[in-house]
Coordinates of C-alpha atoms and ligand atoms in Angstrom, one line a residue:
X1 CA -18.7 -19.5 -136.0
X2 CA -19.8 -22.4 -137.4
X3 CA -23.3 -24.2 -134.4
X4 CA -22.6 -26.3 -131.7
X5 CA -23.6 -29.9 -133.3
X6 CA -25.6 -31.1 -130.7
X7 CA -27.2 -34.3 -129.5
X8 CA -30.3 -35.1 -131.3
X9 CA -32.3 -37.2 -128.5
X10 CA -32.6 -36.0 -125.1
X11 CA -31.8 -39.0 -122.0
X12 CA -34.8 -40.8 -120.7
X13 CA -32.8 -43.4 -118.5
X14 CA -29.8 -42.7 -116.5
X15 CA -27.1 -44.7 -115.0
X16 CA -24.8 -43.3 -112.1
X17 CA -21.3 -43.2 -112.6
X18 CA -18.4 -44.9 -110.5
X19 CA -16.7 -42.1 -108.7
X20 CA -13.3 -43.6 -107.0
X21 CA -10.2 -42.8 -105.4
X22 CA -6.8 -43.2 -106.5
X23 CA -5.2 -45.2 -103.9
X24 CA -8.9 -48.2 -104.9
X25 CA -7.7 -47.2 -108.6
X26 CA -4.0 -48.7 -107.9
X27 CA -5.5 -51.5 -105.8
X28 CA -7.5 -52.5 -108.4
X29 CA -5.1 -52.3 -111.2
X30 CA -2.5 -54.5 -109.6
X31 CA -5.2 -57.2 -108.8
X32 CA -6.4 -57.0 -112.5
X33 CA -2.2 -57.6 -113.5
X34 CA -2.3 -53.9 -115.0
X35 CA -4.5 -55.2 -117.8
X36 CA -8.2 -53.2 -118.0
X37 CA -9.7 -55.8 -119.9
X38 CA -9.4 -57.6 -115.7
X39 CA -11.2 -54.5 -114.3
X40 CA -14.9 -54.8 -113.3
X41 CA -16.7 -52.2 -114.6
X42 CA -17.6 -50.7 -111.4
X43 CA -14.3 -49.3 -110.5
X44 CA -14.3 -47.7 -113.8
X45 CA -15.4 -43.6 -114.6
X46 CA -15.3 -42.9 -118.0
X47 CA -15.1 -46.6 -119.9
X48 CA -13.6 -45.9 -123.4
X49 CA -12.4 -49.5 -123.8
X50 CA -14.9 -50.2 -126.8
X51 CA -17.6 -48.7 -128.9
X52 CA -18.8 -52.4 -129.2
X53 CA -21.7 -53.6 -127.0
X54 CA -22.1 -50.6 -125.6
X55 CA -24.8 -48.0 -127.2
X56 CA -27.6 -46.7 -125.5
X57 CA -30.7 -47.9 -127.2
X58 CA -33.1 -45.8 -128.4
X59 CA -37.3 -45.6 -127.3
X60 CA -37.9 -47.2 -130.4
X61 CA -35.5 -49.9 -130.5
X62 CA -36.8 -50.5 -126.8
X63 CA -40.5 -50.7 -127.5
X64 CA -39.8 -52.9 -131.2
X65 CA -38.3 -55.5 -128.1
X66 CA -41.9 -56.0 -126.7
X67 CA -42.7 -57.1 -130.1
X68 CA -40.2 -59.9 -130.3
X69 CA -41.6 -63.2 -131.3
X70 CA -39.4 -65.7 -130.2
X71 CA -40.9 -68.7 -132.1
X72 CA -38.2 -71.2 -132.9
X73 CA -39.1 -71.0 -136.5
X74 CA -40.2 -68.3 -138.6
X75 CA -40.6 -65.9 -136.0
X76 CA -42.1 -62.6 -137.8
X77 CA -39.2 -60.7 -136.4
X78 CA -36.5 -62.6 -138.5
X79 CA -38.5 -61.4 -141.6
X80 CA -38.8 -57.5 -140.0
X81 CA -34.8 -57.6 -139.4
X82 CA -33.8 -59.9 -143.2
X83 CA -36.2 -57.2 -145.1
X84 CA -34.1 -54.4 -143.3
X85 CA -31.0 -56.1 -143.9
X86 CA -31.8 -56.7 -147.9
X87 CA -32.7 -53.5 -148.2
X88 CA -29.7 -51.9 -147.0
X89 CA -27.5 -54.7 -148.7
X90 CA -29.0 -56.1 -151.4
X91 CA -27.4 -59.5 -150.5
X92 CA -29.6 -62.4 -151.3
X93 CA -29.1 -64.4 -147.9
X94 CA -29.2 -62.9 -144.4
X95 CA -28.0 -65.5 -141.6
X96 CA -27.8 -64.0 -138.2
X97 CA -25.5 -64.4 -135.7
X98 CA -25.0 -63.7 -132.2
X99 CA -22.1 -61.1 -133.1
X100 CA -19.3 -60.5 -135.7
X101 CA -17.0 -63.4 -135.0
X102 CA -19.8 -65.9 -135.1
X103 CA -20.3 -64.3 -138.7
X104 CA -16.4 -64.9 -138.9
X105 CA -16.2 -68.1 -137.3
X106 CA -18.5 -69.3 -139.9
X107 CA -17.5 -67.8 -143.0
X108 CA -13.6 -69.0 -142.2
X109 CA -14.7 -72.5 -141.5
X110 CA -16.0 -72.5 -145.2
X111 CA -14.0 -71.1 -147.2
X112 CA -10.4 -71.4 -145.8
X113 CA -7.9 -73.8 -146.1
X114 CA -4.1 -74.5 -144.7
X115 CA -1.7 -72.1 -146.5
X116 CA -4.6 -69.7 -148.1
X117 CA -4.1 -66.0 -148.1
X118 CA -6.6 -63.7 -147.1
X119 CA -5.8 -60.3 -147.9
X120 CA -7.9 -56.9 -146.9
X121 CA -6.7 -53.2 -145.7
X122 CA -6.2 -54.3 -142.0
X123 CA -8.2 -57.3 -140.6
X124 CA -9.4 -57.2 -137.3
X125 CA -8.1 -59.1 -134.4
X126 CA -10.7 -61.8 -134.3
X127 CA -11.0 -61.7 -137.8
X128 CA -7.3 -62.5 -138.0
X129 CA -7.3 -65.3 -135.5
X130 CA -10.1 -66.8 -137.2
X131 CA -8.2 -67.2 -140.2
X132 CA -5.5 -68.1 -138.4
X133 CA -7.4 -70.9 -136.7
X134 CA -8.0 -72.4 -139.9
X135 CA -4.7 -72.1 -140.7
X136 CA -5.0 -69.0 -143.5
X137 CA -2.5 -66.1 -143.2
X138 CA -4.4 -62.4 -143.0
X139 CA -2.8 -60.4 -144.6
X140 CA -2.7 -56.2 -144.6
X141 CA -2.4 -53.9 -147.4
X142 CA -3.4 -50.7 -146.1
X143 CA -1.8 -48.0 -148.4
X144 CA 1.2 -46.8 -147.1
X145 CA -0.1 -43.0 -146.0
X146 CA -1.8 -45.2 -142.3
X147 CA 1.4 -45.5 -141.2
X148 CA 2.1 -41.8 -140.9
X149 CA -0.4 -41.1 -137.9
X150 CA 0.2 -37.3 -138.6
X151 CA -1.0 -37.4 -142.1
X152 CA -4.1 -35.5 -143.2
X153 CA -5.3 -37.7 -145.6
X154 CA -9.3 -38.2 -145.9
X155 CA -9.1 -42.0 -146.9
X156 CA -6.6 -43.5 -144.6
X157 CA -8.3 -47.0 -144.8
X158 CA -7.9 -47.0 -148.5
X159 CA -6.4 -50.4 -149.9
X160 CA -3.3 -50.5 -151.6
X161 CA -4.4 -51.8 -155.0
X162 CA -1.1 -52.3 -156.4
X163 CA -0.5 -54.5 -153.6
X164 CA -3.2 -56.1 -153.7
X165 CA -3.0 -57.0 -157.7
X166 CA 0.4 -58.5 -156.3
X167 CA -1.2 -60.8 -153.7
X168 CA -4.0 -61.9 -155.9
X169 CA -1.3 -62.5 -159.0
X170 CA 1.4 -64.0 -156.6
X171 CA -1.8 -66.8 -154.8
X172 CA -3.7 -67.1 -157.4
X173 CA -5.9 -69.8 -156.6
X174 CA -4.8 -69.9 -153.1
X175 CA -7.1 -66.9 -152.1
X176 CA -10.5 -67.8 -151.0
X177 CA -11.7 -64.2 -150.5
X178 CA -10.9 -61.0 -150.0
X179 CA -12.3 -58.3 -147.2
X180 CA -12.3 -55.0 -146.9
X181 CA -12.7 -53.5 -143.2
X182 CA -15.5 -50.8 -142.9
X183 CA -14.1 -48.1 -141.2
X184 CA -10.7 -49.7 -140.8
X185 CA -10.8 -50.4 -137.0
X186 CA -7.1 -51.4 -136.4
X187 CA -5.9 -49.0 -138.7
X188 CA -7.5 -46.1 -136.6
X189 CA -11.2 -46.4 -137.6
X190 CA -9.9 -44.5 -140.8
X191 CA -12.8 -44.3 -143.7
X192 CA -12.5 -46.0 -146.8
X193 CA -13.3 -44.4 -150.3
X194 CA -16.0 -45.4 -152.7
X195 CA -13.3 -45.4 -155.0
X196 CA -10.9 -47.8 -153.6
X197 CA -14.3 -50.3 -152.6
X198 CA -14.6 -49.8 -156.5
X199 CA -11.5 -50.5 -157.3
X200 CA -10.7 -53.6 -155.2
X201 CA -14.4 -54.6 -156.5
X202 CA -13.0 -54.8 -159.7
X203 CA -9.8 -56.6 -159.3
X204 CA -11.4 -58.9 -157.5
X205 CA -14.1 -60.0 -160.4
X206 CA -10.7 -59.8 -162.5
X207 CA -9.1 -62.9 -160.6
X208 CA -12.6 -64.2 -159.4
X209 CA -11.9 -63.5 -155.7
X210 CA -15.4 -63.2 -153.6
X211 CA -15.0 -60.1 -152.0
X212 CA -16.8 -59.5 -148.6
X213 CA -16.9 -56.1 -146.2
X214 CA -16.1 -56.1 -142.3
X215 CA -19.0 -54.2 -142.3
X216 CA -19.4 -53.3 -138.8
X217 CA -19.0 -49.2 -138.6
X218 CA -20.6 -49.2 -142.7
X219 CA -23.0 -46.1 -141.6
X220 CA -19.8 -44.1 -140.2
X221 CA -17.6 -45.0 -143.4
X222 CA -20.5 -44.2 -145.6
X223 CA -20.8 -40.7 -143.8
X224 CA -17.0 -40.2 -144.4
X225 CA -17.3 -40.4 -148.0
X226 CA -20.3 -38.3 -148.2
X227 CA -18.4 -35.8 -146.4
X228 CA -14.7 -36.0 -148.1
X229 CA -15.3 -37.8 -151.6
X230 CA -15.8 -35.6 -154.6
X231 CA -18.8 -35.7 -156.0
X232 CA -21.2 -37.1 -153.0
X233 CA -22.5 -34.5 -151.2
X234 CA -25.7 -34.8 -152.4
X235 CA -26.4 -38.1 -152.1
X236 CA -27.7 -39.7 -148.5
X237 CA -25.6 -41.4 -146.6
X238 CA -28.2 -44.5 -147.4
X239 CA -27.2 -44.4 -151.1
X240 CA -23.7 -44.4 -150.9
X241 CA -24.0 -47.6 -147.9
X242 CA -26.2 -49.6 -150.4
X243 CA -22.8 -48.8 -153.1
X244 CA -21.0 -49.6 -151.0
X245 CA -22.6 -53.1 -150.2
X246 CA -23.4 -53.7 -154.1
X247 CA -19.8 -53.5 -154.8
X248 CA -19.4 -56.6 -152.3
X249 CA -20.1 -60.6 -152.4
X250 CA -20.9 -60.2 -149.5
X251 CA -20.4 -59.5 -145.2
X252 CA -19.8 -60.0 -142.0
X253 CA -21.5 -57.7 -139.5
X254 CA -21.1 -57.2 -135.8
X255 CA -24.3 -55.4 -134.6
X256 CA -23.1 -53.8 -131.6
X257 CA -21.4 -51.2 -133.4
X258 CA -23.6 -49.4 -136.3
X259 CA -26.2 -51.7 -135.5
X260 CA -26.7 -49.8 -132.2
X261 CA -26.9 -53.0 -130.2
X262 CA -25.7 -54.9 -127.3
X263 CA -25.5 -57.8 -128.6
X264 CA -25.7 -59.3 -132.6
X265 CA -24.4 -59.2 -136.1
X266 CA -24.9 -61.2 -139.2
X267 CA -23.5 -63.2 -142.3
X268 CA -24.8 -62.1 -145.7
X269 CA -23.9 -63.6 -148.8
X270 CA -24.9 -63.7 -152.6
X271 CA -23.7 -67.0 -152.9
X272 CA -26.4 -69.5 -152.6
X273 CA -24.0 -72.6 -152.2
X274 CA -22.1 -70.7 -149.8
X275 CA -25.2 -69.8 -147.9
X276 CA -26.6 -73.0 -147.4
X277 CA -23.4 -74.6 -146.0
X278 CA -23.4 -71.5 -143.8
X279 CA -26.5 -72.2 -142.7
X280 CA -25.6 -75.9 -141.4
X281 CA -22.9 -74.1 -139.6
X282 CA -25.3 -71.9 -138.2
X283 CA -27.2 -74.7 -136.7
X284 CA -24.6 -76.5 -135.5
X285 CA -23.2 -73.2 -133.2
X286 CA -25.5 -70.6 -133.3
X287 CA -28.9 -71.7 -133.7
X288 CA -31.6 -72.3 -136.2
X289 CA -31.7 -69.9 -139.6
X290 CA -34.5 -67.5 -138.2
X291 CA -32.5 -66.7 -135.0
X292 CA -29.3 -67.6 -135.5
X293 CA -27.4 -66.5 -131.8
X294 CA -30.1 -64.3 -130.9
X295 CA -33.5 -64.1 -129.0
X296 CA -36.1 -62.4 -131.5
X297 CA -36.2 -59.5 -129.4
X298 CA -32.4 -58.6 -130.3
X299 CA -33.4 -58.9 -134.2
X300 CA -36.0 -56.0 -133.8
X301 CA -33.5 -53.9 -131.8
X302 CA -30.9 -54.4 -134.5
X303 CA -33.5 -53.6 -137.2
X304 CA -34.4 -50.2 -136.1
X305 CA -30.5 -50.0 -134.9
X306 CA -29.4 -49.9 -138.5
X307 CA -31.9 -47.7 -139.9
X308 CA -31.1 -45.1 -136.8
X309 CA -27.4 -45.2 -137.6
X310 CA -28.1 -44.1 -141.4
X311 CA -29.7 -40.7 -139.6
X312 CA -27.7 -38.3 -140.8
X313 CA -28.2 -36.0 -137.7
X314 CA -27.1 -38.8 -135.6
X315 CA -24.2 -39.3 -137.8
X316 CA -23.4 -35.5 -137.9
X317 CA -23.3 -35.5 -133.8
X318 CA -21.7 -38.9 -133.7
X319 CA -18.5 -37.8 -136.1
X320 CA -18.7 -34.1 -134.6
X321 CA -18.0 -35.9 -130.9
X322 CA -15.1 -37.8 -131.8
X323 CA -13.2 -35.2 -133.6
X324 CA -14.8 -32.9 -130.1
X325 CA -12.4 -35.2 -128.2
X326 CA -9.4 -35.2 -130.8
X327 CA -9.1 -31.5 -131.0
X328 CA -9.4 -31.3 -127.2
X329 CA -6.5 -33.7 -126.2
X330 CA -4.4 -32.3 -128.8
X331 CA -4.9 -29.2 -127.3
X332 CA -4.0 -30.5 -123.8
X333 CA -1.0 -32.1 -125.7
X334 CA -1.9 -35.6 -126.6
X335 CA -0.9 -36.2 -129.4
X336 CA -3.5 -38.0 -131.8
X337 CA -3.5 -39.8 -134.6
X338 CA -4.9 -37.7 -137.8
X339 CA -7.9 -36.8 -139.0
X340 CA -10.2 -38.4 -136.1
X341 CA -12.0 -41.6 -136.7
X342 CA -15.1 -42.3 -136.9
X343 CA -15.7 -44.4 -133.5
X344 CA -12.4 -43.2 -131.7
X345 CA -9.7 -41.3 -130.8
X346 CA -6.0 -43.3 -131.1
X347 CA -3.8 -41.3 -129.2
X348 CA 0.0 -41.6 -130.6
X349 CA 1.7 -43.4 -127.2
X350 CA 5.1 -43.6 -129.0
X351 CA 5.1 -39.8 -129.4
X352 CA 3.9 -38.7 -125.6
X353 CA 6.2 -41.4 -124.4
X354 CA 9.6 -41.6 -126.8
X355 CA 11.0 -42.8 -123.2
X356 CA 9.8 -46.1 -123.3
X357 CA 10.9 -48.8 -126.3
X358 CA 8.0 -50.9 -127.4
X359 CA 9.4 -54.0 -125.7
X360 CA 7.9 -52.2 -122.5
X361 CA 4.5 -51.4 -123.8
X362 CA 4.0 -47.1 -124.4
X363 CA 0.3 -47.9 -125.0
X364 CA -0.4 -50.1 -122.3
X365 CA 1.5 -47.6 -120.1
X366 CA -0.4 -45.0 -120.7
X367 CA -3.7 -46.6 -121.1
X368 CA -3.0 -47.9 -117.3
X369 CA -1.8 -44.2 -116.5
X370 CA -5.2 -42.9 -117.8
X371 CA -7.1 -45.3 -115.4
X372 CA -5.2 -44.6 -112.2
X373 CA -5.1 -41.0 -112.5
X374 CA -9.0 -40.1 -113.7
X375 CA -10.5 -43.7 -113.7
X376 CA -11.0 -43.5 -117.9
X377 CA -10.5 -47.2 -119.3
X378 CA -9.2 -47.4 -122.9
X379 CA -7.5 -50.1 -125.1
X380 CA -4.0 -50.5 -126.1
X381 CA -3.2 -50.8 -129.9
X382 CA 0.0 -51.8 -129.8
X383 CA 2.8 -54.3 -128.8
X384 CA 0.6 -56.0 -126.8
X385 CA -2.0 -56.7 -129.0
X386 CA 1.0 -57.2 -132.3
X387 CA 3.8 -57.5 -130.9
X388 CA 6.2 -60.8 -130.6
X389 CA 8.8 -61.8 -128.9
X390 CA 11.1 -64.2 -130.8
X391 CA 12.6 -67.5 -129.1
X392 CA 15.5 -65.9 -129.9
X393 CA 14.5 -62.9 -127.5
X394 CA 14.0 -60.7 -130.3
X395 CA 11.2 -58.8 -130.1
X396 CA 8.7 -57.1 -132.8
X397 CA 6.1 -54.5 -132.7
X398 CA 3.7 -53.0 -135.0
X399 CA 4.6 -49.8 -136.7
X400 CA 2.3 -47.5 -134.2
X401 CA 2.0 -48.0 -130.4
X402 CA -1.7 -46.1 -130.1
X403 CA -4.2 -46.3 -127.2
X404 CA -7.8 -45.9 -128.6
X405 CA -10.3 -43.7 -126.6
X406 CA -13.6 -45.9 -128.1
X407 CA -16.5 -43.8 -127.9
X408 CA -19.7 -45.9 -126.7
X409 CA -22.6 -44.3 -129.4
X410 CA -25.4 -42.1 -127.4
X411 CA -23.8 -42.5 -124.1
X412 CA -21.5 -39.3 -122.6
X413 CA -22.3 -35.5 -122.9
X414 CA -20.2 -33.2 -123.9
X415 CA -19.1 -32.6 -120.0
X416 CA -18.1 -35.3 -119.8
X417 CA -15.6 -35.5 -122.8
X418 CA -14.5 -31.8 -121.5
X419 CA -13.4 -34.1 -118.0
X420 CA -11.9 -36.6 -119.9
X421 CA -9.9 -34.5 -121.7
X422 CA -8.7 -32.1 -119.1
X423 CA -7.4 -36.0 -117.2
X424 CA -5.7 -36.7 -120.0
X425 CA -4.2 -33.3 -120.2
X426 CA -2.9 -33.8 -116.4
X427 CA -1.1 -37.1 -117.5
X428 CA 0.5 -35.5 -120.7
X429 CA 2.0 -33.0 -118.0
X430 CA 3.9 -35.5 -116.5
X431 CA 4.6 -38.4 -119.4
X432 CA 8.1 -38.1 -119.0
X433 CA 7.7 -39.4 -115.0
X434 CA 5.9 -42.8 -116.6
X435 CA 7.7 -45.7 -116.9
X436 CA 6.9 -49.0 -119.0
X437 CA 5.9 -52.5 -118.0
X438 CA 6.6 -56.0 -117.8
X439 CA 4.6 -58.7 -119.3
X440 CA 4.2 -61.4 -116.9
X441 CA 2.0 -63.5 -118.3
X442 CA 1.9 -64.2 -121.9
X443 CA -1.8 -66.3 -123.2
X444 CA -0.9 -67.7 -126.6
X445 CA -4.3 -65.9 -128.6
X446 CA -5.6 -62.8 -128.7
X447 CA -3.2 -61.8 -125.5
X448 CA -4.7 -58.5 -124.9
X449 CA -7.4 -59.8 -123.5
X450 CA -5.8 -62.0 -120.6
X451 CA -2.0 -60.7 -120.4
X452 CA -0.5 -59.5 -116.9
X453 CA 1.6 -57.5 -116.6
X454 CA 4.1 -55.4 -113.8
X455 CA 5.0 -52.4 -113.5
X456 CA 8.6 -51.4 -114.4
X457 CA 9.0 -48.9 -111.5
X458 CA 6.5 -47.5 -109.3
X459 CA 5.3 -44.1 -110.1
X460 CA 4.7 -41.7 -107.2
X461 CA 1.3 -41.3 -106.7
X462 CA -0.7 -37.6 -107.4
X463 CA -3.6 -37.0 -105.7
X464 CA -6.8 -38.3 -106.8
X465 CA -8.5 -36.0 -109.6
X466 CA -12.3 -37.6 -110.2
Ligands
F0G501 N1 -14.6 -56.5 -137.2 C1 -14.3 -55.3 -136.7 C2 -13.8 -54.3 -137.6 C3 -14.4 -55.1 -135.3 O1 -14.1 -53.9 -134.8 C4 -14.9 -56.1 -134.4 C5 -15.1 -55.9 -133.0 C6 -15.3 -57.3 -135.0 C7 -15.1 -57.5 -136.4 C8 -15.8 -58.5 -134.2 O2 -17.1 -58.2 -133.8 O3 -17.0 -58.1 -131.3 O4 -19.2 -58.5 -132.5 O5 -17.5 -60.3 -132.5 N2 -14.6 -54.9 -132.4 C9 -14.7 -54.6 -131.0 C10 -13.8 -53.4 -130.7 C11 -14.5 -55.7 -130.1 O6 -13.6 -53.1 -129.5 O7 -13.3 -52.8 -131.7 P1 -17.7 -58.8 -132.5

């Protein structure tokens, strides 16, 4: 038997758990229009909804705070966080931001114009709507083995480069940049290979196409490859990140993922043209170049965030828990998407619920199902976040209705995941007794976020479990 992986930090600062009933859960649920994103946070037990935001900090990234100097200008703590950044990136201008769509915001503004195509493996929701704001079209090329959540494949965020060639031949000139996402968040915070970064590397210098990461989870993707690429094993996971980023024009970082933050990200480009108009931006929205959207306190935290996510005993634990809670639901039988990521389980909602028609929201169903039976927020990937209903009434959804379990970095034990799972294993019992939902309000962006909804038929209530 292979030894327990286990946490390498021990917990200097605690934080007491909500526990609630069932009958508060339901009260709470309706008020909220059966959307979590409406819940306070109080009223919720285990809170799975993101991995963003929400990581424990470490001593050290605590005590480099103190040593925030928050001079407007110049502050020595923009020069501790931009030598950290180059080093990692190699990218020749470091422009911070207070998180990962203020790196979009900007970038988009620049560079995108009405009917440009941006293509990448799957873009993120705000990433989307920002090029969608400018009027661009995102487009995904993921290769075709994503879309088979049971597949065993180790680089299910890989690119489809034949694809690819055919967007970049079919727009030429009408495609300002490509982007790659880093792991692939909204294709199940799959890994991408060295190879594939490689390869779409060199197509794009072949039709002179900037290329830039999503570079948010880069320390988990650069462990995956490590891990499952021929021919890595013995290098650090360091090595292979600053590949990874040498392939690249540049990136767009949100901090509060493998930056170990709570708040904060960055731009960083090659380009110095580019820069420098992205640095008016900055000033415009964020703030001046040496702060950008954050207090110098947030720049040292982010500093030592990045170099503690390249730990490979961190990394180890941190990949070790996720595929912990995989394993475990799909022995309680929830059925997961496969392998695990590397920030999150996406449980396959369309499989524990072939019941329900995506015009009725699987995911959302069970993601609500989840709360009011052990209090365990999570985040429906599905028809509510892609899907469209037609004037017409004709209604669309994504290929996969998943509900993503997002693991918050350094924050629950391994009891806690055994809890989670054995909840999760009580609604599984009983998934053919849940019924969809209704949306009831439809917000024209981004829905997911502020969408109501009602319940198609009441379920009976079980007692509460927490
Ligand atoms: N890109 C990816 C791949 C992301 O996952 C996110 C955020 C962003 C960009 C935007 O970064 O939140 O700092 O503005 N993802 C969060 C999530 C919200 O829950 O997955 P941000």
């Amino acid at each position: 038997m292979s030894p327990t992986v286990f946490e390498p930090f021990k917990v200097k600062v605690v934080e007491p758990l909500a526990l609630t009933e069932r009958p508060q859960r339901e009260r709470w649920l309706a008020d909220a229009g059966w959307n979590l994103f409406g819940l306070h946070a109080d009223t919720v037990t285990f809170d799975l909804l993101t991995d963003s935001g929400t990581t424990a900090m470490s001593s050290g990234q605590w005590s480099a705070m103190m040593r925030g100097d928050e001079s407007y200008a110049g502050s020595r703590s923009f020069f501790r966080f931009e030598s950290v950044v180059k080093e990692l990136t190699g990218f020749r201008h470091v422009i911070p931001t207070h998180q990962g769509r203020a790196a979009e915001r900007i970038l988009f503004a620049l560079t995108v114009l009405e009917g440009d195509v941006v293509p990448s493996n799957n873009h993120f929701d705000t990433t989307r709507a920002n090029i969608e704001h400018d009027g661009g079209k995102a487009l995904d090329l993921v290769a075709d083995v994503a879309h088979d959540p049971r597949a065993e494949h180790p680089f299910k965020g890989d690119i489809d480069l034949e694809k690819l060639r055919a967007c970049l031949e079919a727009h030429r000139g009408r495609v300002p940049l490509a982007m790659m996402t880093v792991t692939n968040n909204a294709g199940g915070g799959q890994p991408v290979s060295l190879e594939n970064l490689r390869c779409v590397s060199a197509l794009c210098k072949e039709y002179e196409v900037p290329f830039l990461l999503d570079a948010c989870r880069f320390a988990e993707n650069a462990w995956f490859i490590k891990q499952r690429e021929p021919g890595q094993k013995r290098r650090s996971v360091k090595e292979i990140a600053q590949e990874m980023f040498l392939l690249a024009d540049g990136c767009t970082f949100s901090g509060k993922k493998d930056g170990m933050v709570n708040m904060g990200g960055f731009l960083a480009l090659d380009d110095d043209a580019l820069a420098e108009r992205a640095r008016n931006l900055l000033i415009l929205t964020e703030g001046f170049p040496t702060y950008g959207g954050c207090a110098a306190r947030d720049l040292e935290a982010l500093a030592v965030g990045i170099t503690e996510a390249l730990d490979e005993r961190y990394l180890e634990y941190r990949t070790a828990s996720v595929r912990y809670l995989a394993d475990g639901l799909e022995a309680v039988g929830v059925p997961t998407m496969r392998p695990p990521g590397g920030h999150a389980v996406y449980v396959d909602a369309q499989a524990l619920l072939p019941h329900v028609p995506a015009r009725e929201f699987p995911g959302q169903a069970l993601a609500c199902e989840l709360y009011l039976h052990g209090g365990i927020r999570s985040c429906e990937i599905g028809s509510v976040m892609f899907g469209r209903e037609a004037p017409d009434g004709t209604f669309t959804g994504p290929d996969l209705e998943l509900v993503r379990l997002a693991l918050p970095r350094r924050v629950y034990t391994q009891s806690h995941v055994d809890r989670m799972i054995e909840l999760a294993g009580e609604v599984a019992d009983r998934a053919d007794s849940l019924r969809g939902l209704r949306m009831t309000h439809d917000p024209k962006v981004l829905r997911h976020f502020t969408a109501r909804f009602e319940p198609l038929e009441v379920v009976a209530p079980t007692p509460a479990l927490v």
